[in-house]
Amino acid sequence: MSNPAVHLNKATFTISAPDIRRLPEDVGIEVAFAGRSNAGKSSALNTLTNQRGLARVSKTPGRTQLINIFEVAENKRLVDLPGYGFAKVPLEMKKKWQKALGEYLEKRECLQGLVVLMDIRHPLKDLDRDLIEWAADSELSILVLLTKSDKLSQGKASAEVLKVKKNLAPLNADITVQAFSSLKKTGMEQANNIICNWLVKADALESEI
Ligand SMILES: Nc1nc2c(ncn2[C@@H]2O[C@H](COP(=O)(O)OP(=O)(O)O)[C@@H](O)[C@H]2O)c(=O)[nH]1
Ligand SMILES: [Mg+2]
């Protein structure tokens, strides 16, 4: 069942920003999507919002250098963060994007949950691990999507999910790991539910204060 209070398919593009100073005011709730370049971040955003062209899907990795904001409802936003770890980009450019990514993660108060996307065939590279460990330390809720699961048999995909779960268990954090395919829409409903819950959970917390 999807959450009645928010619908990801209502998402509309708001702004692309090269750094956090150019973002909307830091109020409300944001759920951010992060992952290596080419991990399938834009495709997942399009699938989850049921809008083909919302986040540009690039065949050229390393292109998404900006922080892209999509508003789902008033003060509820999805955030497409710059991809990391793509080698064929000049160092100066890389430094700039990584700075925007680092600053966003460190300073954005309204960040409620982090979706980390990793290709199911190459999960938990060093930078992925750094990001997940940082998010766990920061007590963020984390949803790990193992993307392009259509590239593996169901058995192999399940085994990979289990492996990643075991690997992250010692972090003792609020982490959900699941297989995901934008092509086949695998895991879409579960991911959608988790993200919508994050977007409304903070409302409940705010009204308690
Ligand atoms: N087979 C398959 N390919 C995918 C899937 N998701 C993304 N891709 C492909 O992977 C490449 C990178 O996708 P993109 O969403 O642009 O990745 P991003 O750089 O993380 O935003 C593109 O060529 C996509 O068509 C998927 O679920 N299955
Ligand atoms: Mg992208």
PDB file of C-alpha atoms and ligand atoms in Angstrom:
ATOM      1  CA  MET A   1       0.000   0.000   0.000  1.00  0.00           C
ATOM      2  CA  SER A   2       1.339   3.373  -0.845  1.00  0.00           C
ATOM      3  CA  ASN A   3       1.181   6.183   1.637  1.00  0.00           C
ATOM      4  CA  PRO A   4      -1.903   8.346   1.087  1.00  0.00           C
ATOM      5  CA  ALA A   5      -0.268  11.537   2.359  1.00  0.00           C
ATOM      6  CA  VAL A   6       2.427  11.904  -0.311  1.00  0.00           C
ATOM      7  CA  HIS A   7       2.696  10.689  -3.878  1.00  0.00           C
ATOM      8  CA  LEU A   8       6.088  10.624  -5.518  1.00  0.00           C
ATOM      9  CA  ASN A   9       4.476  10.919  -8.946  1.00  0.00           C
ATOM     10  CA  LYS A  10       3.587  14.495  -8.013  1.00  0.00           C
ATOM     11  CA  ALA A  11       7.280  15.402  -8.172  1.00  0.00           C
ATOM     12  CA  THR A  12       8.151  18.406 -10.293  1.00  0.00           C
ATOM     13  CA  PHE A  13      11.578  19.788 -11.083  1.00  0.00           C
ATOM     14  CA  THR A  14      12.380  22.852  -8.989  1.00  0.00           C
ATOM     15  CA  ILE A  15      16.000  23.834  -9.517  1.00  0.00           C
ATOM     16  CA  SER A  16      19.537  22.658 -10.358  1.00  0.00           C
ATOM     17  CA  ALA A  17      22.178  24.133  -8.091  1.00  0.00           C
ATOM     18  CA  PRO A  18      25.971  23.969  -8.360  1.00  0.00           C
ATOM     19  CA  ASP A  19      26.335  24.315  -4.577  1.00  0.00           C
ATOM     20  CA  ILE A  20      24.192  24.370  -1.445  1.00  0.00           C
ATOM     21  CA  ARG A  21      23.942  28.161  -1.293  1.00  0.00           C
ATOM     22  CA  ARG A  22      21.755  28.074  -4.386  1.00  0.00           C
ATOM     23  CA  LEU A  23      19.255  25.566  -2.929  1.00  0.00           C
ATOM     24  CA  PRO A  24      15.744  26.325  -1.639  1.00  0.00           C
ATOM     25  CA  GLU A  25      15.572  27.381   1.998  1.00  0.00           C
ATOM     26  CA  ASP A  26      16.648  24.600   4.365  1.00  0.00           C
ATOM     27  CA  VAL A  27      13.177  23.831   5.746  1.00  0.00           C
ATOM     28  CA  GLY A  28      10.844  20.852   5.459  1.00  0.00           C
ATOM     29  CA  ILE A  29      12.024  17.366   4.534  1.00  0.00           C
ATOM     30  CA  GLU A  30      14.409  16.100   1.908  1.00  0.00           C
ATOM     31  CA  VAL A  31      15.201  12.563   0.822  1.00  0.00           C
ATOM     32  CA  ALA A  32      18.431  12.483  -1.157  1.00  0.00           C
ATOM     33  CA  PHE A  33      19.632   9.996  -3.779  1.00  0.00           C
ATOM     34  CA  ALA A  34      23.350   9.321  -3.944  1.00  0.00           C
ATOM     35  CA  GLY A  35      25.542   6.875  -5.781  1.00  0.00           C
ATOM     36  CA  ARG A  36      28.451   6.401  -8.126  1.00  0.00           C
ATOM     37  CA  SER A  37      28.072   7.864 -11.582  1.00  0.00           C
ATOM     38  CA  ASN A  38      26.163   5.422 -13.749  1.00  0.00           C
ATOM     39  CA  ALA A  39      24.713   3.529 -10.755  1.00  0.00           C
ATOM     40  CA  GLY A  40      21.203   4.166 -12.076  1.00  0.00           C
ATOM     41  CA  LYS A  41      20.246   7.131  -9.901  1.00  0.00           C
ATOM     42  CA  SER A  42      18.383   9.158 -12.520  1.00  0.00           C
ATOM     43  CA  SER A  43      16.611   6.049 -13.825  1.00  0.00           C
ATOM     44  CA  ALA A  44      15.495   5.162 -10.295  1.00  0.00           C
ATOM     45  CA  LEU A  45      14.162   8.677  -9.743  1.00  0.00           C
ATOM     46  CA  ASN A  46      12.213   8.477 -12.986  1.00  0.00           C
ATOM     47  CA  THR A  47      10.838   5.044 -12.077  1.00  0.00           C
ATOM     48  CA  LEU A  48       9.873   5.992  -8.528  1.00  0.00           C
ATOM     49  CA  THR A  49       8.133   9.174  -9.656  1.00  0.00           C
ATOM     50  CA  ASN A  50       6.640   7.413 -12.671  1.00  0.00           C
ATOM     51  CA  GLN A  51       7.919  10.204 -14.921  1.00  0.00           C
ATOM     52  CA  ARG A  52      10.146   9.181 -17.779  1.00  0.00           C
ATOM     53  CA  GLY A  53      12.045  12.392 -18.268  1.00  0.00           C
ATOM     54  CA  LEU A  54      12.126  13.840 -14.765  1.00  0.00           C
ATOM     55  CA  ALA A  55      15.793  13.244 -13.985  1.00  0.00           C
ATOM     56  CA  ARG A  56      17.834  13.085 -17.137  1.00  0.00           C
ATOM     57  CA  VAL A  57      19.095   9.558 -17.774  1.00  0.00           C
ATOM     58  CA  SER A  58      22.541   9.836 -19.176  1.00  0.00           C
ATOM     59  CA  LYS A  59      24.406   7.314 -21.239  1.00  0.00           C
ATOM     60  CA  THR A  60      27.539   9.340 -20.577  1.00  0.00           C
ATOM     61  CA  PRO A  61      28.583   8.784 -16.991  1.00  0.00           C
ATOM     62  CA  GLY A  62      29.760  11.744 -14.942  1.00  0.00           C
ATOM     63  CA  ARG A  63      27.396  14.281 -16.444  1.00  0.00           C
ATOM     64  CA  THR A  64      25.151  14.890 -13.439  1.00  0.00           C
ATOM     65  CA  GLN A  65      27.247  17.437 -11.649  1.00  0.00           C
ATOM     66  CA  LEU A  66      24.521  19.505 -10.115  1.00  0.00           C
ATOM     67  CA  ILE A  67      22.252  19.105  -7.123  1.00  0.00           C
ATOM     68  CA  ASN A  68      18.798  18.636  -8.670  1.00  0.00           C
ATOM     69  CA  ILE A  69      15.729  19.328  -6.586  1.00  0.00           C
ATOM     70  CA  PHE A  70      12.260  17.876  -7.194  1.00  0.00           C
ATOM     71  CA  GLU A  71       9.318  18.999  -5.114  1.00  0.00           C
ATOM     72  CA  VAL A  72       6.806  16.286  -4.193  1.00  0.00           C
ATOM     73  CA  ALA A  73       4.584  18.447  -1.978  1.00  0.00           C
ATOM     74  CA  GLU A  74       5.026  21.683  -0.106  1.00  0.00           C
ATOM     75  CA  ASN A  75       8.352  21.459   1.722  1.00  0.00           C
ATOM     76  CA  LYS A  76       8.873  17.820   0.731  1.00  0.00           C
ATOM     77  CA  ARG A  77      11.619  17.278  -1.787  1.00  0.00           C
ATOM     78  CA  LEU A  78      13.598  14.581  -3.535  1.00  0.00           C
ATOM     79  CA  VAL A  79      17.223  15.455  -4.226  1.00  0.00           C
ATOM     80  CA  ASP A  80      19.416  14.039  -6.986  1.00  0.00           C
ATOM     81  CA  LEU A  81      22.983  14.489  -5.729  1.00  0.00           C
ATOM     82  CA  PRO A  82      26.073  14.635  -7.946  1.00  0.00           C
ATOM     83  CA  GLY A  83      27.395  11.169  -8.751  1.00  0.00           C
ATOM     84  CA  TYR A  84      30.793  10.239  -7.387  1.00  0.00           C
ATOM     85  CA  GLY A  85      33.638   7.983  -8.368  1.00  0.00           C
ATOM     86  CA  PHE A  86      33.765   8.502 -12.094  1.00  0.00           C
ATOM     87  CA  ALA A  87      37.388   8.398 -13.168  1.00  0.00           C
ATOM     88  CA  LYS A  88      37.321  10.111 -16.566  1.00  0.00           C
ATOM     89  CA  VAL A  89      36.639  13.616 -15.294  1.00  0.00           C
ATOM     90  CA  PRO A  90      39.268  16.319 -14.794  1.00  0.00           C
ATOM     91  CA  LEU A  91      40.356  16.464 -11.158  1.00  0.00           C
ATOM     92  CA  GLU A  92      39.343  20.106 -10.697  1.00  0.00           C
ATOM     93  CA  MET A  93      35.793  19.375 -11.828  1.00  0.00           C
ATOM     94  CA  LYS A  94      35.631  16.315  -9.645  1.00  0.00           C
ATOM     95  CA  LYS A  95      36.758  18.277  -6.609  1.00  0.00           C
ATOM     96  CA  LYS A  96      34.047  20.843  -7.179  1.00  0.00           C
ATOM     97  CA  TRP A  97      31.216  18.314  -7.392  1.00  0.00           C
ATOM     98  CA  GLN A  98      32.496  16.296  -4.479  1.00  0.00           C
ATOM     99  CA  LYS A  99      32.571  19.484  -2.469  1.00  0.00           C
ATOM    100  CA  ALA A 100      28.915  20.175  -3.300  1.00  0.00           C
ATOM    101  CA  LEU A 101      28.027  16.605  -2.355  1.00  0.00           C
ATOM    102  CA  GLY A 102      29.985  16.722   0.918  1.00  0.00           C
ATOM    103  CA  GLU A 103      28.547  20.085   1.873  1.00  0.00           C
ATOM    104  CA  TYR A 104      25.016  18.995   1.149  1.00  0.00           C
ATOM    105  CA  LEU A 105      25.352  15.866   3.269  1.00  0.00           C
ATOM    106  CA  GLU A 106      27.070  17.642   6.115  1.00  0.00           C
ATOM    107  CA  LYS A 107      25.065  20.843   6.336  1.00  0.00           C
ATOM    108  CA  ARG A 108      21.557  20.239   5.055  1.00  0.00           C
ATOM    109  CA  GLU A 109      19.320  20.181   8.149  1.00  0.00           C
ATOM    110  CA  CYS A 110      16.192  19.012   6.324  1.00  0.00           C
ATOM    111  CA  LEU A 111      17.884  15.822   5.069  1.00  0.00           C
ATOM    112  CA  GLN A 112      15.784  13.028   6.575  1.00  0.00           C
ATOM    113  CA  GLY A 113      16.788   9.913   4.687  1.00  0.00           C
ATOM    114  CA  LEU A 114      19.424   8.834   2.207  1.00  0.00           C
ATOM    115  CA  VAL A 115      18.881   6.472  -0.703  1.00  0.00           C
ATOM    116  CA  VAL A 116      22.207   4.928  -1.726  1.00  0.00           C
ATOM    117  CA  LEU A 117      22.237   3.323  -5.151  1.00  0.00           C
ATOM    118  CA  MET A 118      24.805   0.722  -6.150  1.00  0.00           C
ATOM    119  CA  ASP A 119      24.972  -1.500  -9.214  1.00  0.00           C
ATOM    120  CA  ILE A 120      24.057  -4.969  -7.905  1.00  0.00           C
ATOM    121  CA  ARG A 121      27.035  -6.378  -9.810  1.00  0.00           C
ATOM    122  CA  HIS A 122      29.553  -4.041  -8.106  1.00  0.00           C
ATOM    123  CA  PRO A 123      28.262  -3.011  -4.672  1.00  0.00           C
ATOM    124  CA  LEU A 124      30.133  -1.460  -1.747  1.00  0.00           C
ATOM    125  CA  LYS A 125      33.074   0.219  -3.429  1.00  0.00           C
ATOM    126  CA  ASP A 126      35.190   2.359  -1.091  1.00  0.00           C
ATOM    127  CA  LEU A 127      33.246   5.576  -1.709  1.00  0.00           C
ATOM    128  CA  ASP A 128      29.910   3.775  -1.219  1.00  0.00           C
ATOM    129  CA  ARG A 129      31.129   2.409   2.065  1.00  0.00           C
ATOM    130  CA  ASP A 130      32.400   5.817   3.199  1.00  0.00           C
ATOM    131  CA  LEU A 131      29.032   7.347   2.400  1.00  0.00           C
ATOM    132  CA  ILE A 132      27.018   4.630   4.171  1.00  0.00           C
ATOM    133  CA  GLU A 133      29.282   4.723   7.243  1.00  0.00           C
ATOM    134  CA  TRP A 134      29.016   8.491   7.397  1.00  0.00           C
ATOM    135  CA  ALA A 135      25.203   8.356   7.094  1.00  0.00           C
ATOM    136  CA  ALA A 136      25.016   5.667   9.781  1.00  0.00           C
ATOM    137  CA  ASP A 137      27.178   7.769  12.100  1.00  0.00           C
ATOM    138  CA  SER A 138      24.925  10.745  11.400  1.00  0.00           C
ATOM    139  CA  GLU A 139      21.893   8.615  12.374  1.00  0.00           C
ATOM    140  CA  LEU A 140      20.238   9.089   9.010  1.00  0.00           C
ATOM    141  CA  SER A 141      17.799   6.455   7.781  1.00  0.00           C
ATOM    142  CA  ILE A 142      19.335   4.635   4.831  1.00  0.00           C
ATOM    143  CA  LEU A 143      17.772   2.759   1.931  1.00  0.00           C
ATOM    144  CA  VAL A 144      20.270   0.810  -0.151  1.00  0.00           C
ATOM    145  CA  LEU A 145      18.986   0.019  -3.630  1.00  0.00           C
ATOM    146  CA  LEU A 146      20.993  -2.597  -5.510  1.00  0.00           C
ATOM    147  CA  THR A 147      20.227  -1.395  -9.002  1.00  0.00           C
ATOM    148  CA  LYS A 148      20.002  -3.091 -12.400  1.00  0.00           C
ATOM    149  CA  SER A 149      18.933  -6.322 -10.681  1.00  0.00           C
ATOM    150  CA  ASP A 150      17.509  -7.420 -14.049  1.00  0.00           C
ATOM    151  CA  LYS A 151      21.127  -8.110 -15.030  1.00  0.00           C
ATOM    152  CA  LEU A 152      21.244 -11.056 -12.582  1.00  0.00           C
ATOM    153  CA  SER A 153      19.066 -14.127 -12.097  1.00  0.00           C
ATOM    154  CA  GLN A 154      16.659 -13.839  -9.188  1.00  0.00           C
ATOM    155  CA  GLY A 155      18.708 -16.302  -7.151  1.00  0.00           C
ATOM    156  CA  LYS A 156      21.931 -14.395  -7.685  1.00  0.00           C
ATOM    157  CA  ALA A 157      20.229 -11.085  -6.950  1.00  0.00           C
ATOM    158  CA  SER A 158      18.851 -12.405  -3.635  1.00  0.00           C
ATOM    159  CA  ALA A 159      22.274 -13.747  -2.693  1.00  0.00           C
ATOM    160  CA  GLU A 160      23.802 -10.337  -3.417  1.00  0.00           C
ATOM    161  CA  VAL A 161      21.185  -8.573  -1.244  1.00  0.00           C
ATOM    162  CA  LEU A 162      21.978 -10.950   1.615  1.00  0.00           C
ATOM    163  CA  LYS A 163      25.709 -10.391   1.228  1.00  0.00           C
ATOM    164  CA  VAL A 164      25.337  -6.618   1.373  1.00  0.00           C
ATOM    165  CA  LYS A 165      22.966  -6.865   4.375  1.00  0.00           C
ATOM    166  CA  LYS A 166      25.488  -9.008   6.267  1.00  0.00           C
ATOM    167  CA  ASN A 167      28.289  -6.664   5.361  1.00  0.00           C
ATOM    168  CA  LEU A 168      26.416  -3.637   6.722  1.00  0.00           C
ATOM    169  CA  ALA A 169      24.921  -5.313   9.803  1.00  0.00           C
ATOM    170  CA  PRO A 170      27.867  -4.398  12.085  1.00  0.00           C
ATOM    171  CA  LEU A 171      27.052  -0.702  11.544  1.00  0.00           C
ATOM    172  CA  ASN A 172      23.937  -1.248  13.653  1.00  0.00           C
ATOM    173  CA  ALA A 173      22.078   1.443  11.772  1.00  0.00           C
ATOM    174  CA  ASP A 174      18.616   1.949  10.274  1.00  0.00           C
ATOM    175  CA  ILE A 175      19.490   0.402   6.895  1.00  0.00           C
ATOM    176  CA  THR A 176      17.195  -1.392   4.467  1.00  0.00           C
ATOM    177  CA  VAL A 177      18.793  -3.234   1.560  1.00  0.00           C
ATOM    178  CA  GLN A 178      16.805  -4.340  -1.485  1.00  0.00           C
ATOM    179  CA  ALA A 179      17.167  -5.293  -5.123  1.00  0.00           C
ATOM    180  CA  PHE A 180      15.915  -2.725  -7.611  1.00  0.00           C
ATOM    181  CA  SER A 181      15.422  -2.546 -11.345  1.00  0.00           C
ATOM    182  CA  SER A 182      14.163   0.489 -13.174  1.00  0.00           C
ATOM    183  CA  LEU A 183      13.804  -1.628 -16.271  1.00  0.00           C
ATOM    184  CA  LYS A 184      11.578  -4.280 -14.656  1.00  0.00           C
ATOM    185  CA  LYS A 185      10.251  -2.102 -11.811  1.00  0.00           C
ATOM    186  CA  THR A 186      11.545  -4.609  -9.276  1.00  0.00           C
ATOM    187  CA  GLY A 187      11.444  -3.302  -5.713  1.00  0.00           C
ATOM    188  CA  MET A 188       9.645  -0.154  -6.761  1.00  0.00           C
ATOM    189  CA  GLU A 189       6.713  -0.457  -4.367  1.00  0.00           C
ATOM    190  CA  GLN A 190       8.874  -1.220  -1.311  1.00  0.00           C
ATOM    191  CA  ALA A 191      11.244   1.645  -2.071  1.00  0.00           C
ATOM    192  CA  ASN A 192       8.314   3.966  -2.676  1.00  0.00           C
ATOM    193  CA  ASN A 193       6.787   3.073   0.705  1.00  0.00           C
ATOM    194  CA  ILE A 194       9.992   3.670   2.618  1.00  0.00           C
ATOM    195  CA  ILE A 195      10.621   7.027   0.964  1.00  0.00           C
ATOM    196  CA  CYS A 196       7.023   8.202   1.483  1.00  0.00           C
ATOM    197  CA  ASN A 197       7.209   7.176   5.130  1.00  0.00           C
ATOM    198  CA  TRP A 198      10.322   9.279   5.585  1.00  0.00           C
ATOM    199  CA  LEU A 199       8.586  12.221   3.939  1.00  0.00           C
ATOM    200  CA  VAL A 200       5.646  12.020   6.366  1.00  0.00           C
ATOM    201  CA  LYS A 201       7.426  10.722   9.484  1.00  0.00           C
ATOM    202  CA  ALA A 202       9.132  14.018  10.042  1.00  0.00           C
ATOM    203  CA  ASP A 203       5.704  15.739  10.054  1.00  0.00           C
ATOM    204  CA  ALA A 204       4.674  13.555  12.964  1.00  0.00           C
ATOM    205  CA  LEU A 205       7.895  14.416  14.787  1.00  0.00           C
ATOM    206  CA  GLU A 206       7.428  18.123  14.149  1.00  0.00           C
ATOM    207  CA  SER A 207       3.860  18.111  15.457  1.00  0.00           C
ATOM    208  CA  GLU A 208       5.087  16.474  18.685  1.00  0.00           C
ATOM    209  CA  ILE A 209       7.348  19.400  19.440  1.00  0.00           C
TER     210      ILE A 209
HETATM  211  N1  LIG B   1      19.518  -2.989 -17.381  1.00  0.00           N
HETATM  212  C1  LIG B   1      19.303  -1.878 -16.666  1.00  0.00           C
HETATM  213  N2  LIG B   1      19.975  -0.744 -16.981  1.00  0.00           N
HETATM  214  C2  LIG B   1      19.761   0.351 -16.222  1.00  0.00           C
HETATM  215  C3  LIG B   1      18.857   0.345 -15.119  1.00  0.00           C
HETATM  216  N3  LIG B   1      18.894   1.570 -14.547  1.00  0.00           N
HETATM  217  C4  LIG B   1      19.752   2.317 -15.279  1.00  0.00           C
HETATM  218  N4  LIG B   1      20.291   1.598 -16.286  1.00  0.00           N
HETATM  219  C5  LIG B   1      21.250   2.089 -17.303  1.00  0.00           C
HETATM  220  O1  LIG B   1      22.438   2.501 -16.668  1.00  0.00           O
HETATM  221  C6  LIG B   1      22.972   3.693 -17.255  1.00  0.00           C
HETATM  222  C7  LIG B   1      23.098   4.805 -16.213  1.00  0.00           C
HETATM  223  O2  LIG B   1      21.834   5.149 -15.720  1.00  0.00           O
HETATM  224  P1  LIG B   1      21.541   6.565 -15.041  1.00  0.00           P
HETATM  225  O3  LIG B   1      20.179   6.454 -14.451  1.00  0.00           O
HETATM  226  O4  LIG B   1      21.806   7.691 -15.975  1.00  0.00           O
HETATM  227  O5  LIG B   1      22.654   6.565 -13.884  1.00  0.00           O
HETATM  228  P2  LIG B   1      23.163   7.764 -12.926  1.00  0.00           P
HETATM  229  O6  LIG B   1      24.457   8.259 -13.514  1.00  0.00           O
HETATM  230  O7  LIG B   1      23.401   7.106 -11.609  1.00  0.00           O
HETATM  231  O8  LIG B   1      22.096   8.796 -12.869  1.00  0.00           O
HETATM  232  C8  LIG B   1      22.003   4.071 -18.377  1.00  0.00           C
HETATM  233  O9  LIG B   1      22.512   3.587 -19.591  1.00  0.00           O
HETATM  234  C9  LIG B   1      20.723   3.341 -17.998  1.00  0.00           C
HETATM  235  O10 LIG B   1      19.925   3.028 -19.107  1.00  0.00           O
HETATM  236  C10 LIG B   1      18.150  -0.897 -14.835  1.00  0.00           C
HETATM  237  O11 LIG B   1      17.352  -1.009 -13.903  1.00  0.00           O
HETATM  238  N5  LIG B   1      18.424  -1.960 -15.632  1.00  0.00           N
HETATM  239 MG    MG B   2      22.123  10.781 -13.240  1.00  0.00          MG
END
